[in-house]
mmCIF file with all atom_site columns, C-alpha atoms in Angstrom:
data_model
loop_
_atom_site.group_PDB
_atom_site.id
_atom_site.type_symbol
_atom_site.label_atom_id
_atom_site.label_alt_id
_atom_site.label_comp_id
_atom_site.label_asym_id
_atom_site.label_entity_id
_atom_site.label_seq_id
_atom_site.pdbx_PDB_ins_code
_atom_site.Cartn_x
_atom_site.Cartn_y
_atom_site.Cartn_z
_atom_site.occupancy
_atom_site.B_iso_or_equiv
_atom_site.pdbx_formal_charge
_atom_site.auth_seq_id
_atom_site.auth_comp_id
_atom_site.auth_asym_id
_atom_site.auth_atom_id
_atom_site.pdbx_PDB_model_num
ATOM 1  C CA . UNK A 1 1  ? 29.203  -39.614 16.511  1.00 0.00 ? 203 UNK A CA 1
ATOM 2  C CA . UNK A 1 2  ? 29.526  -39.557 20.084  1.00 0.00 ? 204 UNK A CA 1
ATOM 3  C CA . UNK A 1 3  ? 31.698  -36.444 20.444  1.00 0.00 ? 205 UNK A CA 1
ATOM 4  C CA . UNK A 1 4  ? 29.776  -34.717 17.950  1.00 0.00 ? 206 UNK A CA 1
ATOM 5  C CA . UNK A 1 5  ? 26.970  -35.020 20.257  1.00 0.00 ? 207 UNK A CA 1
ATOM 6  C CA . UNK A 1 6  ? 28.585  -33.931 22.988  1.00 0.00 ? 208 UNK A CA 1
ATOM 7  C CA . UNK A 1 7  ? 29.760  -31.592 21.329  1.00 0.00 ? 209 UNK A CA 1
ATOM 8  C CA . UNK A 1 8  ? 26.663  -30.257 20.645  1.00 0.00 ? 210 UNK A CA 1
ATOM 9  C CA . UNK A 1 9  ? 24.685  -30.622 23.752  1.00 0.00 ? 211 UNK A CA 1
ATOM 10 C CA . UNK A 1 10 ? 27.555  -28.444 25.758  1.00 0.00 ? 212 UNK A CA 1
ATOM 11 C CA . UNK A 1 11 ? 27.116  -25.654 23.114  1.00 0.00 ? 213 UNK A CA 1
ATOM 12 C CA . UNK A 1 12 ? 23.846  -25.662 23.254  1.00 0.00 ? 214 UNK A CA 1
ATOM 13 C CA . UNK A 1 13 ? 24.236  -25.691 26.862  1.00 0.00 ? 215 UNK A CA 1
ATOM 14 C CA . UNK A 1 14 ? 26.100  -22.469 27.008  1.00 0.00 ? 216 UNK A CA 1
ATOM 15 C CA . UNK A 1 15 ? 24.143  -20.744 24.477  1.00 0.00 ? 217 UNK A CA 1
ATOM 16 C CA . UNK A 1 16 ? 20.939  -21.022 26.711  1.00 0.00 ? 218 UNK A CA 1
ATOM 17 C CA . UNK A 1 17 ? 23.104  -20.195 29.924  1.00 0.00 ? 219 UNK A CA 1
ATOM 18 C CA . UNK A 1 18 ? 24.265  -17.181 27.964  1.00 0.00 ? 220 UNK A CA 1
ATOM 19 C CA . UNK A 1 19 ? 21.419  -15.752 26.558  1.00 0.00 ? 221 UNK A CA 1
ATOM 20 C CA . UNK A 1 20 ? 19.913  -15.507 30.164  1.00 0.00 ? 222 UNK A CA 1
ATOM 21 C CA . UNK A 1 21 ? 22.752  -12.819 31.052  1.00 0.00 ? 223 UNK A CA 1
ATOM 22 C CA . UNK A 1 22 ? 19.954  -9.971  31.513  1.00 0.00 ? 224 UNK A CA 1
ATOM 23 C CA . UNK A 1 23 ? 16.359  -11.191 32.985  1.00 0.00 ? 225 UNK A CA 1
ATOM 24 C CA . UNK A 1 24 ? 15.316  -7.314  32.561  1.00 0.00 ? 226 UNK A CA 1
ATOM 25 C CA . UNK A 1 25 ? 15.425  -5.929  29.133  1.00 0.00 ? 227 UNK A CA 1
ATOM 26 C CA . UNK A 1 26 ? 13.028  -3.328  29.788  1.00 0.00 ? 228 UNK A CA 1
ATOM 27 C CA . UNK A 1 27 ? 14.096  0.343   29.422  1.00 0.00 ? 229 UNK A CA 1
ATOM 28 C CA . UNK A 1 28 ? 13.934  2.464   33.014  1.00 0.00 ? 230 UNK A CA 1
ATOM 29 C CA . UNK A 1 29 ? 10.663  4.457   33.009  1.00 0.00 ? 231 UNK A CA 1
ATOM 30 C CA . UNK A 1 30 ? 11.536  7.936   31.911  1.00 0.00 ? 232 UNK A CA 1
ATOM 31 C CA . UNK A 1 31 ? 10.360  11.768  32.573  1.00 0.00 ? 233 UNK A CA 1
ATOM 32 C CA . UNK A 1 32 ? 10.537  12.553  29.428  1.00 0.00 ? 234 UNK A CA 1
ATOM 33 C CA . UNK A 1 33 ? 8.089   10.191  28.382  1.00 0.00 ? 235 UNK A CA 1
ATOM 34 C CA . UNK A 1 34 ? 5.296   11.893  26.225  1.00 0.00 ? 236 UNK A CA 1
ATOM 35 C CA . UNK A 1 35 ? 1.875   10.331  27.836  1.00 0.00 ? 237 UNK A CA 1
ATOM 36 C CA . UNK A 1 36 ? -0.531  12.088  25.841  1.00 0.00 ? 238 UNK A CA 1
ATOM 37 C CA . UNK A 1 37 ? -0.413  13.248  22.400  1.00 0.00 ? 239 UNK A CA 1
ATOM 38 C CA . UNK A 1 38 ? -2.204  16.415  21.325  1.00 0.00 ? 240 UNK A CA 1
ATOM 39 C CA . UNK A 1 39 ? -3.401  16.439  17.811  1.00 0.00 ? 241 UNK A CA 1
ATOM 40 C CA . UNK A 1 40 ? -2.470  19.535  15.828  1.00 0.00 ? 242 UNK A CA 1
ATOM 41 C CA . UNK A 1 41 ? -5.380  22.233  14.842  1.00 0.00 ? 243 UNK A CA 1
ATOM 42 C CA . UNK A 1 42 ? -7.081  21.261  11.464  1.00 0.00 ? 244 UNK A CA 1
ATOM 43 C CA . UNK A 1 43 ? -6.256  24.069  8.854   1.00 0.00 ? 245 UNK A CA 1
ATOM 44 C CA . UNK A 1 44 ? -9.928  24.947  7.191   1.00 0.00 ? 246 UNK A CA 1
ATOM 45 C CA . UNK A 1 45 ? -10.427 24.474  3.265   1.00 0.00 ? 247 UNK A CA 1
ATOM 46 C CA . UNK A 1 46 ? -9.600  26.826  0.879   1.00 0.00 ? 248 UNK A CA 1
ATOM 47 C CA . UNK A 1 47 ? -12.965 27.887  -1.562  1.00 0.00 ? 249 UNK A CA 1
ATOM 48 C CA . UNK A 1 48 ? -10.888 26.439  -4.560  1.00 0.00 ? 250 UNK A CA 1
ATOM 49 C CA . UNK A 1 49 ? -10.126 23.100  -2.573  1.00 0.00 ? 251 UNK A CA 1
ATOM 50 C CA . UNK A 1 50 ? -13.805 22.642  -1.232  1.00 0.00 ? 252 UNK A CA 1
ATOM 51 C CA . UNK A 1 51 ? -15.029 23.013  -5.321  1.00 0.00 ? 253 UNK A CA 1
ATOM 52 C CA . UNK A 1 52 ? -12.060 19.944  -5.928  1.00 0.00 ? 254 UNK A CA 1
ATOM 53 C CA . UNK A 1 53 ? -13.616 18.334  -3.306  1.00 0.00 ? 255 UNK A CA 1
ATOM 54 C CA . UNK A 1 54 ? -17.687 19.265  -3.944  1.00 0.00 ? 256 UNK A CA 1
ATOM 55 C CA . UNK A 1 55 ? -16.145 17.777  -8.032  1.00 0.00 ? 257 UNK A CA 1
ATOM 56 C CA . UNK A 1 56 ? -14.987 14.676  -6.899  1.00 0.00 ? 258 UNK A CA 1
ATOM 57 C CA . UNK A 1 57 ? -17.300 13.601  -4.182  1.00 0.00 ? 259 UNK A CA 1
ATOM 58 C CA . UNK A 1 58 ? -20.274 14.298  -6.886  1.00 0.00 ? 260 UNK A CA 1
ATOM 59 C CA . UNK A 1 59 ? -17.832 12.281  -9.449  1.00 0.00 ? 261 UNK A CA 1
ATOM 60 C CA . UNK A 1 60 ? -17.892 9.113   -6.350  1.00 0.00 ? 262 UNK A CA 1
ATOM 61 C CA . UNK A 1 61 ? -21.794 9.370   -6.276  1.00 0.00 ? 263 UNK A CA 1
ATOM 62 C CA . UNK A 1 62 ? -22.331 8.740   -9.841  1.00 0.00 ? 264 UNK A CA 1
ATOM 63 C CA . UNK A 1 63 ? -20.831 5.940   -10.072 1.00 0.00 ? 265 UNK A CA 1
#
């Protein structure tokens, strides 16, 4: 039982020793990077689309 928990304890050991290999994960800051985000231009309603929507909006009130 005694080697088994030696065992243990030294691969443990080297597991937390080895996971510490890199203390900076984070990704160099780059140029490219897009900082703001421009939304696209809305495309206006069609007559036919506004009527679906004018229908079902009337439709949601009703109830």
């Amino acid at each position: 039982m005694r080697t088994l928990t030696k065992i243990f304890f030294i691969t443990m050991v080297f597991a937390t020793i080895a996971s510490c290999d890199k203390p900076d994960e984070v990704p160099p800051k780059s140029q490219a990077f897009i900082r703001e985000y421009v939304m696209p231009e809305p495309s206006l309603l069609t007559n036919e689309e506004r009527e679906i929507v004018n229908k079902e909006r009337e439709e949601y009130n009703k109830l």
